[in-house]
Amino acid sequence: MTKSFDTIVLILPLFILLLVESPASAQVAPLAWMSDSRSKLEKELTARYGESQRDRLGRGLKQAAEFWRAEDGDAPAFEEFVRTNFAGDQATLDVMFNRFEYLLEKLNGHMAEIGREFRVQADLDRGPLYPFDEMFAGYSAGAHITDDFFHNKLAFVVLLNFPLTTLDERLTQGASWSRRQWAEVRLAQQFSKRIPAEVNLFIARASSEADQYISQYNIFMHHLVDSRGNRLFPPGLRLLSHWNLRDQLKADYADEKNGLAKQRTIQTVMERIVTQTIPAAVVNSPAVDWNPVANTVTKAAVQDVEPEHPVSGALTNAPEPDTRYATLLKTFQASRKADPYSPTAPTLIARRFNENREIPEARVKAMLESVVSSPLVPEVAALIEQRLGRPLEPFDIWYNGFRPRGHYTEAQLDEIVSTKYPTPQAFHADMPNLLMKLGFSKERAEYLARNIEVDPARGSGHAMGAAMRGVPSRLRTRVERSGMNFKGFNIAVHEMGHNVEQTLSLNEMDHYLLNGVPNTAFTEAIAFVFQAKDLELLGLSSADPKGMTLKTLNDFWGTYEIAGVALVDMAVWHWMYEHPDASPTGLKAATLDIAKGIWNKYYAPVFKKKDVMLLAVYSHMIDSFLYLPDYPIGHLIAQQIEEQIRKSGSIGSEVERMVMAGSIAPDLWMKNATGQQVGPEALLAATEQALQEYRK
Ligand SMILES: [Zn+2]
């Protein structure tokens, strides 16, 4: 269940009020009568239900009191609510638990059904998409459920009877909890915060402003000129920072003539963005030419794209006025407003690590540091230098040249796939076969295929799980008029991995409240294991005997890069919490210091260059609220799961076994799956082995 943002029109007056009263520093005021009511009820109900209920009762009263507000009722109303809804014996508690579990499945399941139907036209390849289709697609029927449950007090029933836990408790005690205890913990977690609608609105506004800022941050590449006025990039090329800039940089490894010059130019552009020395006039504008090295701006001498706004007024290289950092600061200020309403995770940092990831921040930091400081880094770096035939430059953190050679051309593969799968139905019909090749029994393969429907995707493809048992999951894949092509097949096999996980971890789970996997990294790892079998599933030999070796080296280098980016993101959020009144300029200075510090410690020794700021260029850092650590953690988790599945020899039975742990803490899930908690050891060991293989 997710909460969201109440009707904007109704809330606007409150929003204006908040601007003056700055609630981020204000604690939620306790109700004057609450403490008397609690002690009275504790005495009364312990007498009624016995000493054995005292602890549960005390905890429930504390939890309910923490979220009860004046508008929920006065002292007599609170007391009456507790008397009526405290389950003082096991039999009543069992009925209550079962009812919640059953009805929440119905609620989530049907909400997901509505959401899926509302998105059909947007998601599937079924003809024109009208503006009203997009409005349907954007609607979230379940957006106000958490608010509703506090209003009708079902949330308080849960808080009065089931335990809210800290991450520390889940990690230190969770291994000895029963499945039912875990399910109770997951039930209570759904109501661990009660964020007022006006605070959610603030967060939503900051988030959408940041999205807006990022989504329009394009660089018109043909307008980059060098000192002699040369243009390295073709007309019309418009790249969104940082994704497209980075991907262009990766693609330029293949350009033997101008690749290096282009890559250096992109690095300079990125640094100008990070330092905000980029002229405001060049952002999202083809109306000017820009020499990023000299940082001079002139009126565009060529026109490749019609500018939306012709240059008006004086043409200057006046820098962007720290908008990047002002935008980030707004997401921080908005997040902070939720802190007082989230008692078990009272900062955004705590919510990200303790609730979303469920891996303590200190451990994540240690894992990332053990990757970036690994003695394997200089070894892999030396290999890259050798392959490039030149010393490394800072942008080589994005080196992508560890690619296996294929035996078949793309055209040959397209031909094979389109003959085999002319329609989505043909792929679906073959699914039991594919699953049996992956090691599932005939019976299991047929069962899975019955529970996975295949639809033609409008985009590249995705997997959509159900949220109640008995509803099939959906595999969406792109099928051209001429049939499925190889790229579509490769994606379909990846999505099939998600669908298998979704189907088993929902339909076969012992408790509905434990359905799924701990987080997306786990389901992605399973999907990648499936995807890697694409050629074998077509009956072709796998591409390159060195393929696995190269893939591991590629994963390691990618993890090394993104781990540094994540460390910057984490340090910046800490700095903001330590300097809540910082200005955008102050935040910029701090971010540059942090990025340089991490570079100098872990990257400069390898790249032989100090004070590089590239690690701060990721756009997620500005608009995604401390999301970046998910990427390196995902790499580590993927390596562990993939290695375990390879070791076992059978994808089918191993995936079936693993996913039955459900959505418990990631470390416990991983222990059950591999015998180890989440960590970098598998990646480091695989890299070491890959280096040996490579040198053979
Ligand atoms: Zn995926």
XYZ file of C-alpha atoms and ligand atoms in Angstrom:
697
model
C 0.000 0.000 0.000
C 1.331 3.396 -0.779
C 0.092 6.682 0.413
C -0.133 9.691 -1.703
C -1.317 13.171 -2.076
C -4.802 14.357 -1.375
C -6.828 16.504 -3.671
C -4.614 19.442 -4.359
C -7.351 22.078 -4.508
C -8.652 21.285 -1.027
C -5.247 21.346 0.542
C -3.902 24.528 -0.894
C -4.792 26.787 2.075
C -2.934 24.439 4.431
C 0.005 24.458 2.114
C 0.256 28.231 2.316
C 0.055 28.026 6.099
C 2.958 25.608 6.158
C 5.169 28.022 4.326
C 5.196 30.315 7.326
C 5.204 27.901 10.206
C 8.031 25.587 9.078
C 6.843 22.347 10.657
C 10.034 20.401 9.965
C 11.455 21.414 13.284
C 8.172 21.017 15.184
C 7.537 17.702 16.893
C 4.087 16.196 16.825
C 2.645 17.519 20.078
C 1.497 14.794 22.514
C -2.102 14.990 23.707
C -2.365 16.212 27.293
C -4.733 13.450 28.452
C -2.970 10.566 26.716
C -0.627 9.510 29.447
C -3.429 9.259 32.046
C -5.605 7.296 29.655
C -2.792 4.892 28.915
C -2.038 4.069 32.530
C -5.717 3.685 33.332
C -6.205 1.293 30.398
C -3.073 -0.645 31.188
C -4.358 -1.375 34.695
C -7.893 -2.099 33.629
C -7.104 -4.405 30.718
C -4.297 -6.274 32.474
C -6.842 -7.046 35.197
C -9.285 -8.237 32.558
C -6.928 -10.349 30.382
C -4.205 -11.360 32.828
C -0.520 -10.591 33.457
C 0.527 -12.473 30.329
C -0.968 -9.696 28.183
C 0.741 -6.819 30.015
C 3.687 -6.438 27.638
C 1.607 -6.695 24.475
C -0.900 -4.258 25.913
C 1.772 -1.743 26.932
C 3.341 -1.901 23.491
C -0.014 -1.594 21.717
C -1.059 1.401 23.818
C 2.242 3.122 23.146
C 1.981 2.497 19.408
C -1.643 3.601 19.126
C -0.978 6.686 21.268
C 1.937 7.703 19.097
C -0.311 8.086 16.061
C -3.544 9.258 17.706
C -4.333 12.908 17.030
C -6.900 15.281 18.484
C -9.143 14.841 15.434
C -9.312 11.067 16.082
C -11.271 11.649 19.288
C -10.999 12.767 22.917
C -9.908 10.703 25.913
C -13.200 8.785 26.300
C -13.158 7.963 22.569
C -9.576 6.664 22.754
C -10.368 4.598 25.839
C -13.502 3.149 24.299
C -11.580 2.306 21.138
C -8.899 0.442 23.077
C -11.394 -1.458 25.259
C -13.281 -2.591 22.180
C -10.341 -3.441 19.941
C -7.573 -4.895 22.059
C -7.460 -8.625 21.336
C -6.722 -9.926 24.832
C -6.586 -13.627 24.023
C -4.893 -15.704 21.352
C -8.089 -16.925 19.707
C -9.339 -13.378 19.071
C -5.890 -12.302 17.922
C -5.793 -15.198 15.429
C -9.162 -14.260 13.988
C -8.062 -10.642 13.724
C -4.785 -11.513 12.023
C -6.436 -13.866 9.553
C -9.132 -11.339 8.692
C -6.611 -8.590 8.018
C -4.449 -10.883 5.938
C -7.414 -12.115 3.890
C -9.004 -8.713 3.351
C -5.772 -6.878 2.598
C -5.122 -9.461 -0.113
C -8.548 -8.695 -1.566
C -7.977 -4.960 -1.296
C -4.494 -4.960 -2.814
C -5.456 -7.549 -5.388
C -8.473 -5.655 -6.685
C -6.675 -2.312 -6.590
C -3.933 -3.857 -8.700
C -6.582 -5.191 -11.099
C -8.086 -1.718 -11.491
C -4.629 -0.231 -11.982
C -3.739 -2.824 -14.612
C -6.982 -2.313 -16.567
C -6.651 1.481 -16.391
C -3.175 1.163 -17.886
C -3.983 -1.322 -20.649
C -4.129 1.228 -23.451
C -0.956 2.940 -22.242
C 0.988 -0.281 -21.744
C -0.133 -2.438 -24.657
C 0.312 -2.172 -28.398
C -3.372 -1.626 -29.153
C -3.664 1.414 -31.331
C -3.749 5.131 -30.614
C -3.235 6.527 -27.149
C -5.698 9.345 -26.439
C -5.138 12.039 -23.801
C -7.901 10.469 -21.692
C -6.059 7.132 -21.842
C -3.093 8.831 -20.228
C -5.362 10.288 -17.556
C -6.695 6.818 -16.787
C -3.137 5.481 -16.711
C -2.071 8.140 -14.216
C -4.915 7.431 -11.808
C -4.123 5.491 -8.652
C -7.228 4.006 -7.082
C -5.360 2.934 -3.957
C -3.620 6.236 -3.292
C -5.584 7.148 -0.183
C -5.884 3.778 1.477
C -3.467 4.483 4.321
C -5.228 7.772 5.104
C -8.585 6.008 4.977
C -7.365 3.311 7.360
C -6.318 5.921 9.899
C -9.654 7.722 9.524
C -11.767 4.607 9.964
C -9.335 3.406 12.663
C -8.444 0.035 11.098
C -4.829 1.253 11.221
C -5.207 1.769 14.976
C -6.543 -1.782 15.366
C -3.304 -3.001 13.813
C -1.122 -0.659 15.891
C -2.885 -1.704 19.096
C -2.355 -5.410 18.462
C 0.698 -6.072 16.309
C 4.321 -5.038 16.830
C 6.085 -2.149 15.141
C 9.739 -3.114 14.918
C 13.046 -1.438 14.257
C 15.445 -2.736 11.636
C 17.780 -3.733 14.441
C 15.073 -5.933 15.972
C 14.235 -7.479 12.613
C 17.876 -8.312 12.014
C 18.878 -9.490 15.478
C 15.663 -11.363 16.343
C 14.172 -12.065 12.927
C 16.037 -15.318 12.385
C 14.181 -16.881 15.309
C 10.752 -15.490 14.449
C 8.059 -17.807 13.135
C 6.543 -17.138 9.712
C 3.440 -15.822 11.453
C 5.563 -13.400 13.502
C 7.167 -12.109 10.330
C 3.756 -11.704 8.739
C 2.565 -9.726 11.795
C 5.630 -7.507 11.517
C 4.879 -6.829 7.842
C 1.255 -6.072 8.699
C 2.223 -3.486 11.323
C 4.839 -1.902 9.056
C 2.116 -0.823 6.671
C 1.021 1.664 9.335
C 4.395 2.722 10.723
C 3.946 6.299 9.640
C 1.076 8.723 9.334
C 2.235 11.564 7.209
C -0.235 14.439 6.955
C -1.589 15.080 3.497
C -0.073 18.563 3.371
C 3.385 17.126 4.049
C 2.902 14.544 1.318
C 1.878 17.364 -0.956
C 5.084 19.213 -0.157
C 7.115 16.106 -0.963
C 5.174 15.520 -4.164
C 5.750 19.106 -5.264
C 9.479 18.957 -4.558
C 9.667 15.631 -6.351
C 7.830 16.832 -9.421
C 9.807 20.091 -9.568
C 13.000 18.040 -9.443
C 11.655 15.719 -12.151
C 10.817 18.712 -14.294
C 14.234 20.236 -13.806
C 15.992 16.997 -14.681
C 13.725 15.969 -17.543
C 14.390 19.222 -19.424
C 18.118 19.306 -18.868
C 19.246 18.640 -22.423
C 22.481 19.503 -24.118
C 22.325 20.211 -27.869
C 25.476 18.432 -28.897
C 25.939 19.857 -32.387
C 26.332 23.242 -30.695
C 29.440 22.206 -28.787
C 32.466 23.696 -30.535
C 36.193 23.462 -29.957
C 38.715 26.311 -30.161
C 38.749 26.082 -33.966
C 34.990 26.016 -34.242
C 34.803 22.289 -35.080
C 31.612 20.434 -34.231
C 32.226 16.854 -33.132
C 28.624 15.779 -32.758
C 26.025 15.420 -35.519
C 23.154 17.853 -36.102
C 19.984 17.295 -34.132
C 21.607 15.282 -31.347
C 19.985 16.280 -28.068
C 21.209 14.481 -24.958
C 19.531 14.409 -21.568
C 21.867 14.767 -18.614
C 23.254 12.555 -17.305
C 21.862 9.350 -18.841
C 22.189 10.177 -22.527
C 25.513 11.958 -22.034
C 26.903 8.874 -20.322
C 25.470 6.495 -22.919
C 26.894 8.618 -25.733
C 30.243 8.489 -23.968
C 29.983 4.690 -23.844
C 29.005 4.472 -27.503
C 31.979 6.656 -28.452
C 34.401 3.842 -27.542
C 33.442 2.459 -30.946
C 34.299 5.696 -32.798
C 37.964 5.227 -33.688
C 38.367 8.611 -35.325
C 36.716 11.088 -32.961
C 35.730 8.941 -29.985
C 38.356 10.177 -27.573
C 37.815 13.861 -28.366
C 34.060 13.391 -27.969
C 34.482 11.605 -24.656
C 36.729 14.351 -23.318
C 34.199 16.954 -24.394
C 31.383 15.114 -22.628
C 33.466 14.897 -19.468
C 33.986 18.668 -19.562
C 30.250 19.234 -20.047
C 29.497 16.974 -17.085
C 31.955 18.823 -14.875
C 30.444 22.160 -15.845
C 27.036 20.806 -14.816
C 28.328 19.581 -11.457
C 30.183 22.816 -10.700
C 27.328 24.900 -12.146
C 29.770 26.858 -14.272
C 27.659 25.782 -17.247
C 26.224 28.910 -18.892
C 22.500 29.130 -18.221
C 22.016 29.982 -21.909
C 23.127 26.551 -23.159
C 20.849 24.404 -21.031
C 18.127 22.959 -23.251
C 18.805 25.486 -25.967
C 20.027 25.095 -29.569
C 20.093 28.882 -29.953
C 23.724 29.224 -28.891
C 27.081 27.596 -29.587
C 29.230 26.716 -26.608
C 32.912 25.986 -26.207
C 32.816 24.037 -22.936
C 36.589 24.211 -22.388
C 36.927 27.988 -22.734
C 33.342 28.312 -21.481
C 32.403 30.878 -24.099
C 28.990 31.308 -25.659
C 28.131 32.733 -29.064
C 24.950 32.982 -31.077
C 24.416 29.679 -32.892
C 26.190 29.727 -36.244
C 24.159 26.771 -37.496
C 20.565 25.823 -37.089
C 19.874 22.094 -36.740
C 16.814 22.287 -34.501
C 14.174 24.987 -34.320
C 14.798 26.735 -30.959
C 11.721 27.074 -28.763
C 12.904 30.392 -27.431
C 15.146 32.461 -29.671
C 17.948 34.257 -27.848
C 16.544 37.324 -26.206
C 18.552 40.075 -24.597
C 22.302 40.029 -24.150
C 24.157 36.836 -24.916
C 26.304 35.942 -21.911
C 27.962 32.947 -20.372
C 26.407 33.788 -16.994
C 26.340 30.491 -15.101
C 23.283 28.537 -14.143
C 22.537 30.025 -10.702
C 23.068 26.835 -8.639
C 19.596 25.607 -9.605
C 20.853 22.025 -9.446
C 21.607 22.368 -5.738
C 18.557 24.493 -4.959
C 16.455 21.680 -6.438
C 18.191 19.010 -4.375
C 17.843 21.148 -1.269
C 14.092 21.399 -1.824
C 13.753 17.607 -1.922
C 15.643 17.494 1.375
C 13.525 20.207 3.008
C 10.361 18.428 1.894
C 11.557 15.008 3.094
C 12.410 16.473 6.465
C 8.837 17.552 7.007
C 7.843 13.878 7.190
C 10.394 13.096 9.896
C 8.209 13.826 12.948
C 5.496 11.516 11.592
C 7.723 8.484 11.111
C 8.780 7.493 14.636
C 10.562 4.236 13.770
C 12.577 5.861 10.965
C 12.793 9.576 11.724
C 14.984 10.712 8.798
C 14.849 10.098 5.070
C 18.192 8.333 5.425
C 16.673 5.953 7.992
C 13.588 5.395 5.846
C 15.688 4.500 2.831
C 18.049 2.105 4.607
C 15.955 0.756 7.473
C 12.629 0.497 5.684
C 13.108 0.368 1.912
C 16.371 -1.565 1.835
C 16.362 -3.154 5.288
C 20.155 -3.229 5.322
C 21.796 -0.917 7.871
C 23.513 2.059 6.316
C 26.810 1.302 8.046
C 26.877 -2.140 6.448
C 26.024 -0.789 3.030
C 28.801 1.763 3.356
C 31.278 -0.924 4.382
C 30.233 -3.137 1.447
C 30.655 -0.311 -1.052
C 33.993 0.683 0.406
C 35.256 -2.862 0.149
C 34.481 -2.792 -3.571
C 36.026 0.619 -4.329
C 39.135 -0.107 -2.269
C 39.556 -3.681 -3.512
C 43.047 -4.634 -4.734
C 41.250 -6.037 -7.793
C 40.488 -2.507 -9.005
C 44.020 -1.703 -10.221
C 44.216 -5.147 -11.843
C 41.032 -4.680 -13.825
C 42.082 -1.098 -14.576
C 45.375 -2.358 -16.043
C 43.401 -4.737 -18.240
C 41.249 -1.870 -19.496
C 44.333 0.225 -20.272
C 45.692 -2.702 -22.223
C 42.464 -3.108 -24.191
C 42.254 0.647 -24.860
C 45.938 1.005 -25.663
C 46.234 4.249 -23.707
C 46.359 5.423 -20.065
C 42.987 5.675 -18.340
C 41.122 8.965 -18.277
C 38.507 9.789 -15.644
C 35.538 9.111 -17.953
C 36.777 5.523 -18.284
C 34.765 4.795 -15.135
C 32.153 4.176 -17.854
C 34.299 1.776 -19.889
C 32.009 -0.762 -21.490
C 34.321 -2.790 -23.669
C 34.117 -6.137 -21.881
C 31.751 -7.538 -24.482
C 31.569 -11.145 -25.648
C 31.719 -11.817 -29.386
C 28.621 -13.384 -30.869
C 28.619 -16.319 -33.307
C 25.469 -15.082 -34.982
C 24.596 -11.779 -36.553
C 21.603 -9.870 -35.246
C 19.842 -10.527 -38.570
C 20.347 -14.300 -38.292
C 18.995 -14.277 -34.767
C 15.991 -12.147 -35.787
C 15.210 -14.635 -38.528
C 15.325 -17.615 -36.136
C 13.154 -15.876 -33.536
C 10.539 -14.427 -35.889
C 10.002 -17.812 -37.514
C 9.599 -19.466 -34.151
C 7.479 -16.734 -32.535
C 5.389 -14.859 -35.102
C 2.902 -13.788 -32.382
C 2.767 -13.374 -28.588
C 0.535 -16.481 -28.547
C 3.284 -18.550 -30.155
C 5.700 -17.504 -27.419
C 3.118 -18.331 -24.763
C 2.444 -21.742 -26.283
C 6.145 -22.562 -26.127
C 6.542 -21.336 -22.557
C 6.197 -24.779 -20.853
C 8.971 -25.987 -23.145
C 11.231 -23.057 -22.317
C 10.639 -23.528 -18.599
C 11.426 -27.247 -18.796
C 14.698 -26.382 -20.518
C 15.411 -24.155 -17.516
C 14.977 -27.105 -15.171
C 11.344 -26.892 -14.071
C 9.370 -30.141 -13.955
C 6.748 -30.651 -16.658
C 3.969 -30.177 -14.168
C 5.506 -27.007 -12.715
C 6.262 -25.598 -16.156
C 2.661 -26.076 -17.279
C 1.330 -24.591 -14.066
C 3.558 -21.516 -14.472
C 2.582 -21.040 -18.107
C -1.098 -21.174 -17.110
C -0.437 -18.393 -14.595
C 1.450 -16.087 -16.937
C -0.389 -14.251 -19.703
C 1.523 -12.807 -22.628
C 0.538 -9.407 -24.068
C 2.090 -7.284 -26.837
C 3.852 -4.311 -25.202
C 3.717 -0.751 -26.480
C 7.205 -0.112 -25.045
C 10.104 -2.523 -24.809
C 8.454 -4.829 -22.299
C 7.820 -5.384 -18.604
C 6.457 -7.934 -16.161
C 3.400 -7.079 -14.096
C 2.738 -9.251 -11.098
C -0.681 -9.788 -9.556
C -1.442 -8.781 -5.966
C -3.825 -11.598 -5.075
C -3.667 -15.301 -5.574
C -5.403 -16.817 -8.572
C -4.808 -13.818 -10.836
C -2.197 -14.426 -13.543
C 0.871 -12.234 -13.862
C 1.459 -10.509 -17.200
C 4.436 -10.776 -19.485
C 4.552 -7.781 -21.814
C 6.887 -8.000 -24.738
C 7.254 -6.194 -28.015
C 6.236 -8.150 -31.093
C 6.743 -6.485 -34.463
C 4.320 -7.043 -37.356
C 6.946 -9.383 -38.838
C 7.061 -11.397 -35.603
C 9.205 -11.271 -32.495
C 12.809 -10.225 -33.075
C 15.810 -11.336 -31.058
C 15.874 -8.255 -28.860
C 12.204 -8.814 -28.041
C 12.889 -12.472 -27.256
C 15.814 -11.587 -25.012
C 13.601 -9.164 -23.073
C 10.729 -11.653 -22.980
C 12.985 -14.253 -21.368
C 14.068 -11.664 -18.778
C 10.449 -10.764 -18.037
C 9.541 -14.458 -17.839
C 12.055 -14.708 -14.976
C 10.167 -11.939 -13.167
C 6.830 -13.621 -13.873
C 8.028 -16.971 -12.531
C 9.222 -15.280 -9.330
C 5.986 -13.281 -9.070
C 3.794 -16.338 -9.584
C 5.584 -18.629 -7.141
C 6.194 -16.026 -4.441
C 2.508 -15.064 -4.446
C 0.538 -18.225 -5.185
C 2.721 -20.637 -3.252
C 3.524 -18.416 -0.263
C 2.480 -19.604 3.192
C 1.404 -16.103 4.256
C -0.020 -13.533 1.875
C 1.645 -10.782 3.912
C 5.029 -12.341 3.075
C 4.473 -12.511 -0.685
C 7.216 -11.329 -3.016
C 10.936 -10.838 -2.513
C 12.730 -8.426 -0.145
C 13.335 -5.795 -2.819
C 13.651 -5.357 -6.572
C 17.338 -6.370 -6.679
C 16.263 -9.919 -5.875
C 13.736 -10.269 -8.658
C 16.118 -8.552 -11.116
C 18.817 -11.115 -10.309
C 16.436 -13.962 -11.088
C 15.372 -12.268 -14.316
C 19.022 -11.860 -15.392
C 19.734 -15.547 -14.797
C 16.865 -16.394 -17.142
C 17.935 -13.786 -19.692
C 21.490 -15.137 -19.858
C 20.028 -18.409 -21.195
C 18.467 -16.775 -24.266
C 20.627 -18.502 -26.880
C 20.461 -21.892 -25.209
C 16.684 -21.603 -25.123
C 16.764 -21.166 -28.899
C 18.872 -24.316 -29.155
C 21.990 -22.314 -30.105
C 25.360 -22.581 -28.432
C 26.113 -19.717 -26.074
C 27.973 -16.849 -27.640
C 31.560 -16.849 -26.477
C 33.447 -19.225 -24.174
C 34.876 -16.091 -22.555
C 31.390 -14.631 -22.220
C 31.018 -15.317 -18.506
C 34.486 -13.970 -17.755
C 33.839 -10.755 -19.629
C 30.424 -10.343 -18.057
C 31.935 -10.628 -14.575
C 34.638 -8.059 -15.352
C 31.989 -5.757 -16.777
C 29.812 -6.172 -13.642
C 32.777 -5.500 -11.388
C 33.795 -2.317 -13.205
C 30.187 -1.129 -13.266
C 29.873 -1.764 -9.533
C 33.136 0.074 -8.860
C 31.786 3.109 -10.719
C 28.300 3.191 -9.210
C 29.524 2.401 -5.671
C 31.445 5.691 -5.686
C 28.390 7.537 -6.965
C 26.306 5.986 -4.171
C 28.871 6.956 -1.529
C 28.628 10.564 -2.734
C 24.821 10.476 -2.596
C 24.917 9.104 0.971
C 27.473 11.644 2.200
C 25.542 14.528 0.644
C 22.319 13.530 2.443
C 24.205 13.364 5.733
C 25.656 16.778 5.087
C 22.182 18.195 4.419
C 20.825 16.748 7.680
C 23.821 18.230 9.491
C 23.289 21.625 7.798
C 19.518 21.966 7.542
C 19.709 25.688 6.846
C 22.307 25.461 4.093
C 22.043 27.619 0.981
C 22.258 26.133 -2.539
C 25.755 27.593 -2.830
C 26.778 25.994 0.448
C 25.384 22.656 -0.691
C 27.242 22.967 -3.975
C 30.551 23.571 -2.175
C 29.912 20.603 0.117
C 28.947 18.308 -2.767
C 32.084 19.209 -4.700
C 34.205 18.545 -1.613
C 32.519 15.204 -1.018
C 32.793 14.108 -4.658
C 36.438 15.118 -4.848
C 37.194 13.476 -1.504
C 35.748 10.128 -2.549
C 37.428 10.371 -5.952
C 40.802 11.211 -4.423
C 40.556 8.322 -1.984
C 39.358 5.509 -4.224
C 39.736 6.576 -7.860
C 42.669 8.972 -8.133
C 45.230 6.223 -7.337
C 43.906 4.260 -10.336
C 43.249 7.119 -12.761
C 46.321 9.138 -11.718
C 44.334 12.341 -11.622
C 43.029 14.215 -8.575
C 39.973 16.352 -7.807
C 37.669 14.898 -10.474
C 33.980 15.630 -9.822
C 32.292 13.199 -12.201
C 30.869 11.074 -9.377
C 28.389 13.880 -8.634
C 26.846 14.067 -12.112
C 24.058 11.520 -11.709
C 20.645 13.083 -12.129
C 19.102 10.661 -9.628
C 21.091 12.501 -6.985
C 18.909 15.540 -7.624
C 15.463 14.006 -8.076
C 15.448 10.551 -6.505
C 15.756 11.012 -2.727
C 18.800 8.852 -1.946
C 17.977 6.114 -4.408
C 21.450 5.590 -5.888
C 22.772 3.018 -3.366
C 20.171 0.597 -4.760
C 22.284 0.125 -7.879
C 25.527 -1.186 -6.358
C 23.603 -3.220 -3.761
C 21.665 -4.703 -6.673
C 24.907 -5.727 -8.393
C 26.146 -7.465 -5.245
C 22.860 -9.274 -4.685
C 22.690 -10.317 -8.329
C 26.153 -11.825 -8.188
C 25.284 -13.840 -5.080
C 22.047 -15.190 -6.502
C 23.447 -15.917 -9.954
C 26.409 -17.759 -8.491
C 24.170 -19.863 -6.247
C 21.941 -20.814 -9.148
C 24.929 -21.681 -11.338
C 26.407 -23.815 -8.561
C 23.166 -25.728 -8.105
C 23.015 -26.554 -11.807
C 19.230 -26.227 -12.056
C 17.593 -22.853 -12.367
C 14.124 -24.292 -11.883
C 14.447 -26.058 -8.561
C 16.811 -23.456 -7.122
C 14.529 -20.526 -7.941
C 11.551 -22.433 -6.501
C 13.452 -23.047 -3.278
C 14.812 -19.528 -2.914
C 11.658 -17.529 -3.495
C 9.691 -19.383 -0.833
C 11.420 -17.267 1.839
C 9.215 -14.353 0.754
C 9.607 -10.732 1.773
C 11.624 -11.175 4.951
C 14.764 -9.122 5.670
C 17.256 -9.295 2.739
C 20.029 -10.779 4.879
C 17.782 -13.572 6.095
C 16.516 -14.242 2.580
C 20.077 -14.422 1.305
C 21.178 -16.687 4.161
C 18.389 -19.075 3.296
C 19.305 -18.877 -0.395
C 23.096 -19.018 -0.248
C 24.205 -19.508 3.364
C 25.642 -15.949 3.458
C 24.143 -12.567 4.221
C 24.119 -9.849 1.553
C 27.697 -8.817 0.822
C 30.401 -8.123 -1.760
C 32.308 -11.394 -1.315
C 30.667 -13.232 -4.212
C 31.414 -10.406 -6.657
C 35.006 -10.058 -5.479
C 35.644 -13.807 -5.651
C 34.076 -14.060 -9.107
C 36.187 -11.120 -10.311
C 39.353 -12.690 -9.021
C 38.505 -15.861 -10.866
C 37.575 -13.963 -13.999
C 40.962 -12.230 -13.980
C 42.668 -15.615 -13.872
C 40.467 -16.979 -16.655
C 41.102 -13.903 -18.740
C 44.860 -14.316 -18.524
C 44.750 -18.000 -19.520
Zn 13.819 -6.612 -14.872
